XYZ file of C-alpha atoms in Angstrom:
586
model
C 84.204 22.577 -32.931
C 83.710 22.607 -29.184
C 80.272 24.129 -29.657
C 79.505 21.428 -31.965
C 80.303 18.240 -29.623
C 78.773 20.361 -26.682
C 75.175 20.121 -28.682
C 75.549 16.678 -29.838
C 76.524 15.132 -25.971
C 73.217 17.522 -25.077
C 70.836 15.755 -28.137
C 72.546 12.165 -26.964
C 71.541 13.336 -23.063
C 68.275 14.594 -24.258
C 67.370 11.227 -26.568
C 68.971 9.077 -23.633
C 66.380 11.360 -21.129
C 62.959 9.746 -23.763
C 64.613 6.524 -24.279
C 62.408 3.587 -22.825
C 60.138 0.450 -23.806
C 56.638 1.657 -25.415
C 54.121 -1.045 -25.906
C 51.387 -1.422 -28.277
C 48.225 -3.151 -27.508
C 46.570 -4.912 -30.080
C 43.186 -6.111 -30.620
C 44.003 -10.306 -31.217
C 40.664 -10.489 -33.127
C 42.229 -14.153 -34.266
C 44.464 -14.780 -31.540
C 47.873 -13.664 -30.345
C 50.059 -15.503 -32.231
C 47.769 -14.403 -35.634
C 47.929 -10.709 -34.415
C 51.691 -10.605 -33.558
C 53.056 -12.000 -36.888
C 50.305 -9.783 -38.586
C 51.239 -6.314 -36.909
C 54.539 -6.997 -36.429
C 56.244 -5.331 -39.368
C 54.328 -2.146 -37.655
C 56.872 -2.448 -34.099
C 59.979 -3.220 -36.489
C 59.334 0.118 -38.706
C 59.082 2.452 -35.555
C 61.522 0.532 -34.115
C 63.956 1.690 -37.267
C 63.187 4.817 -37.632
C 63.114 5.895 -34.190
C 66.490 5.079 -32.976
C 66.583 5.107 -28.461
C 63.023 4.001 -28.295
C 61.584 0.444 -28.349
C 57.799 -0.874 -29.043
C 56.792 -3.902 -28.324
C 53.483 -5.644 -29.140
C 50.430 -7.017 -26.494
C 47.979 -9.013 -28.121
C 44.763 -8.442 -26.201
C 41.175 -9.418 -26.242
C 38.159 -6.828 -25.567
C 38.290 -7.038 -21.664
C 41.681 -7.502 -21.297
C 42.840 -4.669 -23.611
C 40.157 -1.810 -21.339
C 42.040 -3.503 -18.215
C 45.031 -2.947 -19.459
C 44.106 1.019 -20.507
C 42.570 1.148 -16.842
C 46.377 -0.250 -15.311
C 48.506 2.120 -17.526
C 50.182 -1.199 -19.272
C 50.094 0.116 -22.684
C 51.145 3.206 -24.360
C 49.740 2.766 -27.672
C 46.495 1.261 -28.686
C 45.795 -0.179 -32.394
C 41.478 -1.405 -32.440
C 38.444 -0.463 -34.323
C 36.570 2.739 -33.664
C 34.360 0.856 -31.701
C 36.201 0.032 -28.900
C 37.843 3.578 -29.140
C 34.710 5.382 -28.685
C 33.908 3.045 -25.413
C 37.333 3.505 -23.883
C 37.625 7.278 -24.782
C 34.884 8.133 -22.736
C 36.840 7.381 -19.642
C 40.476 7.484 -20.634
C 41.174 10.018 -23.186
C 43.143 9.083 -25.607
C 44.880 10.531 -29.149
C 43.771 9.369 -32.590
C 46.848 9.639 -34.161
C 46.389 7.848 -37.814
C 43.952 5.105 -39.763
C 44.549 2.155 -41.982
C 44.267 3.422 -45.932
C 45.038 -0.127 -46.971
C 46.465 -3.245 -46.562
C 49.375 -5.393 -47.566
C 47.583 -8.076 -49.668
C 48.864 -8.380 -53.181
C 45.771 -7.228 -55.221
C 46.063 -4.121 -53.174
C 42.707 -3.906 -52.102
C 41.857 -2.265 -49.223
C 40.075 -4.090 -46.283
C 40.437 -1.299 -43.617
C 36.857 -1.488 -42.903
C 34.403 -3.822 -40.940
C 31.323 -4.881 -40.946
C 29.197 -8.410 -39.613
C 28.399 -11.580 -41.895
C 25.807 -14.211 -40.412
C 26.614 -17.718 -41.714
C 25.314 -21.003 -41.582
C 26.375 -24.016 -43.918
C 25.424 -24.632 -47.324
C 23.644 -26.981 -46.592
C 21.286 -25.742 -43.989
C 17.482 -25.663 -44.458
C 17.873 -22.168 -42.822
C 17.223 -19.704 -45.716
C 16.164 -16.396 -43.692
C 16.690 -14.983 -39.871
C 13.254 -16.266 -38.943
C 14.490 -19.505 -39.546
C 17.133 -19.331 -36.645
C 14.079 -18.533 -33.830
C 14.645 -21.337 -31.706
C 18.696 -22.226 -32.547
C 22.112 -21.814 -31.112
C 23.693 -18.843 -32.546
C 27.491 -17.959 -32.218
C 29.323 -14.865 -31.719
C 32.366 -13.418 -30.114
C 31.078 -11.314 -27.132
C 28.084 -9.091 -26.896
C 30.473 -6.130 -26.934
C 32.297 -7.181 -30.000
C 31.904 -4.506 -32.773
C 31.988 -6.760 -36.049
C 31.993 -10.200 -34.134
C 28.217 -8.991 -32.727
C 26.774 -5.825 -32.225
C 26.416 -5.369 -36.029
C 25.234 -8.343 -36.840
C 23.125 -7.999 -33.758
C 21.398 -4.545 -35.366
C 20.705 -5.925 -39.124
C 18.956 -9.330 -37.079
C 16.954 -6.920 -35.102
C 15.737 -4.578 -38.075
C 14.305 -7.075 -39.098
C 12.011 -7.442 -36.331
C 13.980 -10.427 -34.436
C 14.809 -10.259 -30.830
C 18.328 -12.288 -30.510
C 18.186 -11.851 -26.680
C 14.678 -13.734 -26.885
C 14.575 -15.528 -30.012
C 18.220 -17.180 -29.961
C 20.099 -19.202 -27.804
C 23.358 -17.072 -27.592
C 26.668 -18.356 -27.395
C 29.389 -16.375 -27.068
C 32.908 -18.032 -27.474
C 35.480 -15.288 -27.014
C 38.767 -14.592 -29.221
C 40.061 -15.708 -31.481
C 37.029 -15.537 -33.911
C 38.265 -18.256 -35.372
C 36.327 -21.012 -33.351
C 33.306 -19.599 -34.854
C 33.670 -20.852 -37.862
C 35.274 -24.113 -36.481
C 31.957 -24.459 -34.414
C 29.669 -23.720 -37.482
C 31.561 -26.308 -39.979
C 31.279 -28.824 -36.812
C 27.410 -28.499 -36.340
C 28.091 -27.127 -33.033
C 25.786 -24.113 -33.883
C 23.179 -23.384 -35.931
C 24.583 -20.071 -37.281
C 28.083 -17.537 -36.376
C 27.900 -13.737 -36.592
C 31.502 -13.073 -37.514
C 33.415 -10.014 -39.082
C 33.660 -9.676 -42.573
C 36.212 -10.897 -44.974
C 36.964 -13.360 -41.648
C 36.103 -16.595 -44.151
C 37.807 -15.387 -46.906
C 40.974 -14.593 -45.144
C 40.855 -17.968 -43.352
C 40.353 -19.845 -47.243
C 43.371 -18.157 -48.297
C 45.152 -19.833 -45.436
C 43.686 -22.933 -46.715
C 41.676 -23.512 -43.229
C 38.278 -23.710 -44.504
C 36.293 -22.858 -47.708
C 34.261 -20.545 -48.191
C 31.672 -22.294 -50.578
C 30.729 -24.034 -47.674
C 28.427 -21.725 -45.896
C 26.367 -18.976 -47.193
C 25.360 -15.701 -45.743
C 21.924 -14.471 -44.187
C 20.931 -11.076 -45.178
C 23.597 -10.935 -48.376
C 24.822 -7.226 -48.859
C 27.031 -6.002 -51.812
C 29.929 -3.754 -50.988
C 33.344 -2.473 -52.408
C 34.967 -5.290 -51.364
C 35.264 -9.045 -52.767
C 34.027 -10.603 -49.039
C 30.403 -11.554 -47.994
C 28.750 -9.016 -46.032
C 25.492 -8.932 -44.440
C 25.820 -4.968 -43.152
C 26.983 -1.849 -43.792
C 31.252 -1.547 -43.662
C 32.111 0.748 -40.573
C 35.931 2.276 -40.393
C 38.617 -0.467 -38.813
C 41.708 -0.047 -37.436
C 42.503 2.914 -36.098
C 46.182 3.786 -33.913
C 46.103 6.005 -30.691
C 48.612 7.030 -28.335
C 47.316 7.467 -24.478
C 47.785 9.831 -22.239
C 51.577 9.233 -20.457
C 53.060 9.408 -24.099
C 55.282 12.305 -24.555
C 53.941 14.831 -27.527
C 56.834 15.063 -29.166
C 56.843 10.733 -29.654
C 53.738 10.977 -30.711
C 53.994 13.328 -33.001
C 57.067 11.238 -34.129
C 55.219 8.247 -34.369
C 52.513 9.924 -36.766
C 55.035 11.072 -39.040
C 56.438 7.760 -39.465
C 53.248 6.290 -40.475
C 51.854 9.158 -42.540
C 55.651 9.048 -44.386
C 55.710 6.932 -47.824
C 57.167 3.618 -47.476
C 57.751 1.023 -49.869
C 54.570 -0.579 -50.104
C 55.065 -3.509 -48.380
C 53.774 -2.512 -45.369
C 50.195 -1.064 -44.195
C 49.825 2.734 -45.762
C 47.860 5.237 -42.919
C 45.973 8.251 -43.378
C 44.435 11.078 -41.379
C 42.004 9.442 -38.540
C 38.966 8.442 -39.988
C 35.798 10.032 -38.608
C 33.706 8.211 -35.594
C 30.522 9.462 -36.174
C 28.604 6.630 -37.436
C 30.330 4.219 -34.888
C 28.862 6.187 -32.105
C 25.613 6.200 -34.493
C 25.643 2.754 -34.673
C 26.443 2.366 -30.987
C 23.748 3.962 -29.665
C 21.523 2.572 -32.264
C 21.943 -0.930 -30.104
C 22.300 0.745 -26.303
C 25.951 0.187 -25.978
C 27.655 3.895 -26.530
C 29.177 4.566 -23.088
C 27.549 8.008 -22.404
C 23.755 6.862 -22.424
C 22.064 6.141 -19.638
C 23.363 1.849 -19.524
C 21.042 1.206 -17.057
C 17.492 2.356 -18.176
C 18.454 1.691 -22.084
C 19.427 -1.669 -20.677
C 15.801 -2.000 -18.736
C 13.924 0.085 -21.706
C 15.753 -2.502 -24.253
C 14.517 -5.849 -21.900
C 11.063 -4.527 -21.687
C 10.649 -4.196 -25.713
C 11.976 -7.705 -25.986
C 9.625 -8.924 -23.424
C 6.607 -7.066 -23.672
C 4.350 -10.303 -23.744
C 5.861 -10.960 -20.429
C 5.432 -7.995 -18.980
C 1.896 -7.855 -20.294
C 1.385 -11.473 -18.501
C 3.427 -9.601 -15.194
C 0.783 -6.526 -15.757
C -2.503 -8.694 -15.547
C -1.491 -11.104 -12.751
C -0.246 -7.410 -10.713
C -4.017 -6.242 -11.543
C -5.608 -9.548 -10.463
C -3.682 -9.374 -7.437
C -3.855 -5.603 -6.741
C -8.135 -6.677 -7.250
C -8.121 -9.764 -5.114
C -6.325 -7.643 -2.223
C -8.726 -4.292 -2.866
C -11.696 -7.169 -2.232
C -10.080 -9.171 0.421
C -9.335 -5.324 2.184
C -13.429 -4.893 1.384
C -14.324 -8.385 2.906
C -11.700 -7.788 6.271
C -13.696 -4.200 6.689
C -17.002 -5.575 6.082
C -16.496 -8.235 9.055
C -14.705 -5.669 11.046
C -17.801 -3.486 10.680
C -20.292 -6.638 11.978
C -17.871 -7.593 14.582
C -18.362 -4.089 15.989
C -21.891 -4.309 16.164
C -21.549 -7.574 17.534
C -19.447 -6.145 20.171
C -21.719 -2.929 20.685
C -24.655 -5.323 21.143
C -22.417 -7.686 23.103
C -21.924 -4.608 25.380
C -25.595 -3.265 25.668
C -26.407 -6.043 26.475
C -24.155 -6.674 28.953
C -24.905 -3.573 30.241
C -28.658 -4.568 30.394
C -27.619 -7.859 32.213
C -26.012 -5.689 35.001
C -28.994 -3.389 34.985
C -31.016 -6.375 35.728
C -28.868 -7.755 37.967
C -28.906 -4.158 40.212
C -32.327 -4.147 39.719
C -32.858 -7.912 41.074
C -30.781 -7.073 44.140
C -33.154 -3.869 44.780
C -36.039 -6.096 44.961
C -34.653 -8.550 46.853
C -34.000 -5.076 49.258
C -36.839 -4.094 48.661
C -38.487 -7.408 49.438
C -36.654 -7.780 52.729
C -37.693 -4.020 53.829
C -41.520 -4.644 53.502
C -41.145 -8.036 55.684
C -39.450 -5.617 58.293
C -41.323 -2.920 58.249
C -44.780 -4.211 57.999
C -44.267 -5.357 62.004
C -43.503 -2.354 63.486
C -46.324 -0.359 61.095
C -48.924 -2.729 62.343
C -47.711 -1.933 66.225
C -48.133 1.700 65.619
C -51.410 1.552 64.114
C -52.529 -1.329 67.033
C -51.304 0.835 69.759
C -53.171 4.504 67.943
C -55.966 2.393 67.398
C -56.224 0.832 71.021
C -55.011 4.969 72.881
C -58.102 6.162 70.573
C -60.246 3.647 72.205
C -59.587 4.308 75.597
C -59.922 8.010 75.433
C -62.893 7.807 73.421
C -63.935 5.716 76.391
C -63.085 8.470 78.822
C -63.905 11.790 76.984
C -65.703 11.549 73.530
C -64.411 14.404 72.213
C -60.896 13.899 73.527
C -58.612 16.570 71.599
C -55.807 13.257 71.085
C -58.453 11.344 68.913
C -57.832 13.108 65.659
C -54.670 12.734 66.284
C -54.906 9.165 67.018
C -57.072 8.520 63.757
C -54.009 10.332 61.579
C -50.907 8.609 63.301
C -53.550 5.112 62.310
C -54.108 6.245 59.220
C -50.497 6.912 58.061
C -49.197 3.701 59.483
C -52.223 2.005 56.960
C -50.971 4.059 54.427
C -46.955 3.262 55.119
C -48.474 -0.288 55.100
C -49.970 0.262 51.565
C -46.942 1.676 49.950
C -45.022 -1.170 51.618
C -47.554 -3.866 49.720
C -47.425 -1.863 46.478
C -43.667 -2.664 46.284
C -44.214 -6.430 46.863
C -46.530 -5.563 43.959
C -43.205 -3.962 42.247
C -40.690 -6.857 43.197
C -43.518 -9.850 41.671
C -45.400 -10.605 45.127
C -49.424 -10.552 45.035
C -51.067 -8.379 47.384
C -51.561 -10.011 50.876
C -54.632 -10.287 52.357
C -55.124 -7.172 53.829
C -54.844 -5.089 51.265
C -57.526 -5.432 48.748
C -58.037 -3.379 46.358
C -60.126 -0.436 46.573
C -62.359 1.621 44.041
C -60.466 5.318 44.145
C -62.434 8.349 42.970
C -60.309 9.636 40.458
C -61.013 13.718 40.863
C -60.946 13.754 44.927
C -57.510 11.673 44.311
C -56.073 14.314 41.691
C -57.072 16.983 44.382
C -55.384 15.012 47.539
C -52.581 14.430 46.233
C -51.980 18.430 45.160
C -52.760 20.170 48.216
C -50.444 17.358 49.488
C -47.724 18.278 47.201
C -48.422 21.715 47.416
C -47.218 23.169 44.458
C -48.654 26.167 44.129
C -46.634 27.539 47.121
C -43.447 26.648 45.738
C -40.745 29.529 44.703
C -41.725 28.788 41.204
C -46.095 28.157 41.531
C -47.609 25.807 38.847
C -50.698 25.628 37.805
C -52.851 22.624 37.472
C -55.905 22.712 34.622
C -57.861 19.377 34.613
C -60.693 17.958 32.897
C -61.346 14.632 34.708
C -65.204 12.974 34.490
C -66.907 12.955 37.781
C -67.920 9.467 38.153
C -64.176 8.109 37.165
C -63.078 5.930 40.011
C -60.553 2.931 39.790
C -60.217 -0.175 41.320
C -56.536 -0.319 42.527
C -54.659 -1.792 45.909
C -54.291 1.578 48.352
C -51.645 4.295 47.599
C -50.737 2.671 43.897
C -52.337 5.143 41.979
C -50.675 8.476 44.713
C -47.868 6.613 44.137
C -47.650 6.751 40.209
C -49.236 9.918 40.520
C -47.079 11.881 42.863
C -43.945 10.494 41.086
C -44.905 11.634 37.521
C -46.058 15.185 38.905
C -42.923 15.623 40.947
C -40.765 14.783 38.030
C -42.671 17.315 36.217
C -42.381 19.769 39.096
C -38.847 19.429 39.203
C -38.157 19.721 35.261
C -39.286 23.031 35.975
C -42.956 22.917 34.766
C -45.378 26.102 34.810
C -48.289 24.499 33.761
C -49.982 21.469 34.002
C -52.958 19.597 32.767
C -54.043 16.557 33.941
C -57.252 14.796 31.394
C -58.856 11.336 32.110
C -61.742 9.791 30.589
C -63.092 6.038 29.890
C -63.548 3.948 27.373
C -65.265 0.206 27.441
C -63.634 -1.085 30.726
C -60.816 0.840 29.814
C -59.466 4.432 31.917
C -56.927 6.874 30.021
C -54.909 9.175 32.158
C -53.113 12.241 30.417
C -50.689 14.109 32.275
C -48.930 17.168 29.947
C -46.569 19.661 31.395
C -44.525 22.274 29.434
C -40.885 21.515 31.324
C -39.212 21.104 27.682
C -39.782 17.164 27.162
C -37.075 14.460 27.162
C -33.876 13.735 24.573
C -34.334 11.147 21.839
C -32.324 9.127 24.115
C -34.263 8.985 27.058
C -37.581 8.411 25.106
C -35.643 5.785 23.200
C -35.322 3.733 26.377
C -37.417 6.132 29.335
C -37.484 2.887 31.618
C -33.780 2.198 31.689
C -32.867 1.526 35.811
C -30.257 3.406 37.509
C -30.705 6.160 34.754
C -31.554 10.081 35.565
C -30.363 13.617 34.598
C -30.443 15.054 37.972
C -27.702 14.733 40.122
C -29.193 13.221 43.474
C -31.546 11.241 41.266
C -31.584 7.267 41.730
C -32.701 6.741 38.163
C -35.825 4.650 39.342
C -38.677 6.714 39.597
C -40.297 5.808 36.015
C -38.969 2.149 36.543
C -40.997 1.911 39.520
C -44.238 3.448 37.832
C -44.170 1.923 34.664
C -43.780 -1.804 36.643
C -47.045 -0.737 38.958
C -48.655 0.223 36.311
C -48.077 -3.101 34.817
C -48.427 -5.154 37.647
C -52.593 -4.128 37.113
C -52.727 -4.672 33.414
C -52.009 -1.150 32.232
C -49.566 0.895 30.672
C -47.312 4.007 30.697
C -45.993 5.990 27.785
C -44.188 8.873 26.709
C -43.908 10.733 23.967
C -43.214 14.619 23.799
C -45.904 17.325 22.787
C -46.441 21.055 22.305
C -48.385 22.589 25.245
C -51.082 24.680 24.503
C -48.944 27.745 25.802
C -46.554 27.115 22.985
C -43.813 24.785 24.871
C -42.209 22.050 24.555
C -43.263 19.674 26.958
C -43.361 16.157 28.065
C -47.085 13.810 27.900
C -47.398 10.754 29.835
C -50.256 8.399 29.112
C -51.813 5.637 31.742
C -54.447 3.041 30.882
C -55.654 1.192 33.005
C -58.032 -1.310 33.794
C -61.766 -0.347 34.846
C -62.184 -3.380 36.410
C -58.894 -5.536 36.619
C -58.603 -9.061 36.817
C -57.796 -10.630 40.053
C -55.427 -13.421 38.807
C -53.451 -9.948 37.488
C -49.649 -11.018 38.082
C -47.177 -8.874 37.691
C -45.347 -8.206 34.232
C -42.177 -7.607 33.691
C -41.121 -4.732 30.767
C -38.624 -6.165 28.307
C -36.990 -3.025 27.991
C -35.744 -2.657 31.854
């Protein structure tokens, strides 16, 4: 007896232990007060036959019912597969039973769900394509029957609702849709089946005044136009104890008296997910590319229209880059030519200031180089008055000579700086050979470390008519440059043609660069390292100052070298209003 009371205060402890408040959230497809006097005979059967424990109902829309699953504020869950399958994949959940039937009269069981697009009987709308362009209702895009499979029969027939509609979604209860569509507030509602039907037989609207798009037979005496789908399904979450849910499932699976909903084993999800993927809304694929792949299908023409502009653009800026290079390219040479000849402009510039030197060392020395040659001169008088054959005189007669000749060179560079000769120092015919032969005993190259030798071919009777020293001068200069470059052999040619004398002066030192022939009378230019750069200047202006010319141009030497030939013509007989001419290229 004891043993028996012991076990009973232990079950009474144990039930006491369970005892609480459960509460069942419900989809309120038509609204809360719809869905609680609808499911409520559900709460009072659990609430008999499980005595300690309480369940309550929570009508909820879509959102609200996943916020609630999120905040724990349910235990038990009654929706369609659809919304199952979305919230499963984050909150696990038990599918305990499904709806087998339903508690009309005739028996007939409406436990499944599927979309029916409607517009009045009276529309001129007698096909999809005839809504492009018009309002359509529906519940929310992520509203199993109220949308998404209405949405999928629209687009398999090759419509783009996104694009081709004008959306409007009105929330729960479903209700309003129909409301709206009667009204003329919309052109056509996607709503879940048997939703008119079950509204007519609460004498709120009737049916024979709408028709369906896309008709469908099925089982059932409600228009469709898709497939059926499993509805209502029951699931316990997560917190609930096993042993009250495996209570619960009992109850439901347990024969009752017929009045209330029958339940069966949990009906498959399969062809939900299917279906849910079929339209980009099952929760495991990828939301956001499906989402971009899905807008880019319905908007290819834009994209196309995006695609050309990008390729008119990406063109325009691949010729603008061209046109921006192609200037860049000309304002370089601009500025290399801007520099050159800037460069030339200072050139000049040195150059003027030389001559000015120049200029100003002829007016000072041409004084004291008269004096000396006055005062040899006037000594080589005296003695020659004294003694005839005084040992000074040839002395004398060289230190007279010299100053004459210092005096020459001294008028050749007013020649050089633009000044005519003065008037003591005419020109004088110069016999070409003696000249060649002067002026190489005087440089004496063939006694050098390093002897050259000198081949010439010169005609006899070759003399020109030049002011003193210019020719030595030119000569000396071009031979020394040789000399230096480290020439071995020489040959020196000169012959006449008409009133015309060619000079040709070869050596086999190795020539000049491309860059020096390119410009060989650039001032202030030289290779050596205690070189002024003004040797060839000077030349080529003499030279020009009597009507001829200098050029260079390199050669092979008859001894197989490289070398370097510079050509003079000048003048037989030159003109004496000869100025002197400047060369463009200084």
């Amino acid at each position: 007896m004891y043993f028996r009371v012991l076990v009973l205060l232990l079950y009474l402890c144990v039930s006491e232990v369970h005892a609480r408040d459960w509460t069942i959230g419900v989809l309120a497809l038509r609204g809360d007060a719809q869905a609680q006097t609808h499911w409520q005979p559900l709460a009072d059967r659990l609430n008999q036959h499980l005595a300690g424990q309480h369940f309550q109902l929570l009508p909820l829309d879509l959102n609200a019912m996943k916020s609630a699953v999120e905040q724990n504020r349910i235990d038990f869950l009654l929706t369609n597969p659809a919304q199952y399958v979305q919230i499963d994949n984050h909150y696990p959940l038990r599918w305990l039973v499904s709806l087998r039937s339903s508690h009309e009269l005739d028996s007939t069981s409406r436990n499944v769900i599927g979309s029916v697009i409607l517009v009045r009987a009276d529309s001129d709308i007698h096909n999809p394509q005839g809504l492009i362009g018009k309002r359509v209702g529906a519940v929310s895009p992520h509203a199993f029957g109220g949308y998404l499979l209405g949405y999928k029969a629209l687009r398999d027939t090759g419509l783009q609702p996104e694009q081709d509609f004008q959306l409007h979604f009105s929330g729960f209860p479903v209700d309003a849709l129909i409301y709206l569509l009667r009204d003329r507030a919309i052109s056509a509602a996607i709503v879940p089946t048997c939703l008119l039907e079950d509204m007519q037989q609460e004498g709120l609207v009737r049916v024979a005044d709408f028709k369906p798009l896309l008709a469908k037979k099925t089982a059932i005496p409600c228009l469709s136009s898709t497939e059926l789908y499993p509805n209502w399904s029951f699931a316990a979450l997560s917190q609930v104890p096993d042993e009250l849910a495996d209570n619960v499932t009992r109850i439901l699976l347990s024969p009752d008296d017929g009045k209330t909903p029958q339940w069966g084993a949990p009906s498959s999800t399969s062809q939900v997910e299917s279906l849910l993927r079929s339209v980009n809304q099952h929760p495991q694929q990828p939301q956001f590319w499906q989402q971009i792949l899905a807008w880019a299908q319905q908007h290819r023409l834009l994209i196309a229209a995006i695609a050309v502009i990008l390729l008119l653009l990406a063109a325009n800026h691949i010729w603008v880059a061209f046109l921006v290079r192609r200037r860049s390219q000309q304002l370089e040479q601009l500025h290399q030519q801007l520099r050159v000849r800037e460069s030339a402009l200072e050139q000049a510039q040195r150059l003027s200031i030389l001559g000015e030197m120049a200029s100003g060392f002829a007016h000072e020395l041409n004084q004291p180089l008269s004096a000396i040659q006055h005062y040899a001169d006037g000594c080589a008088i005296r003695l020659q008055r004294e003694l005839a054959d005084h040992p000074l005189l040839p002395i004398l007669n060289q230190i007279s000579h010299q100053a004459r000749r210092g005096a020459d060179t001294i008028a050749n560079l007013r020649l050089w700086v633009g000044k005519q000769p003065t008037a003591h120092s005419p020109a004088i015919r110069q016999p070409l050979p003696a000249l060649v032969d002067h002026l190489w005993q005087l440089l004496a190259a063939t006694r050098q470390p390093q002897p050259c030798e000198l081949h010439t071919d010169i005609e006899a009777s070759l003399a020109l008519l030049l002011p003193p020293t210019l020719l030595d001068q030119v000569l000396c200069n071009l031979i020394t440059n040789s000399l230096q470059a480290g020439a071995r052999q020489l040959w020196f040619s000169a012959y006449q043609q008409a009133d015309v004398a060619t000079l040709i002066l070869q050596d086999d030192a190795g020539g000049l660069t491309a860059a020096q022939l390119n410009q060989p009378f650039t001032p202030f230019r030289s290779t050596k390292s205690d070189g002024l750069g003004l040797g060839l200047v000077i030349c080529q202006r003499l030279v020009s100052s009597q009507g001829g010319s200098l050029a260079l141009l390199n050669h092979m030497a008859t001894n197989g070298k490289i070398g370097l030939r510079v050509t003079l013509t000048l003048p037989l007989n030159p003109s004496k209003e000869l100025t002197f001419v400047t060369d463009s290229s200084t």
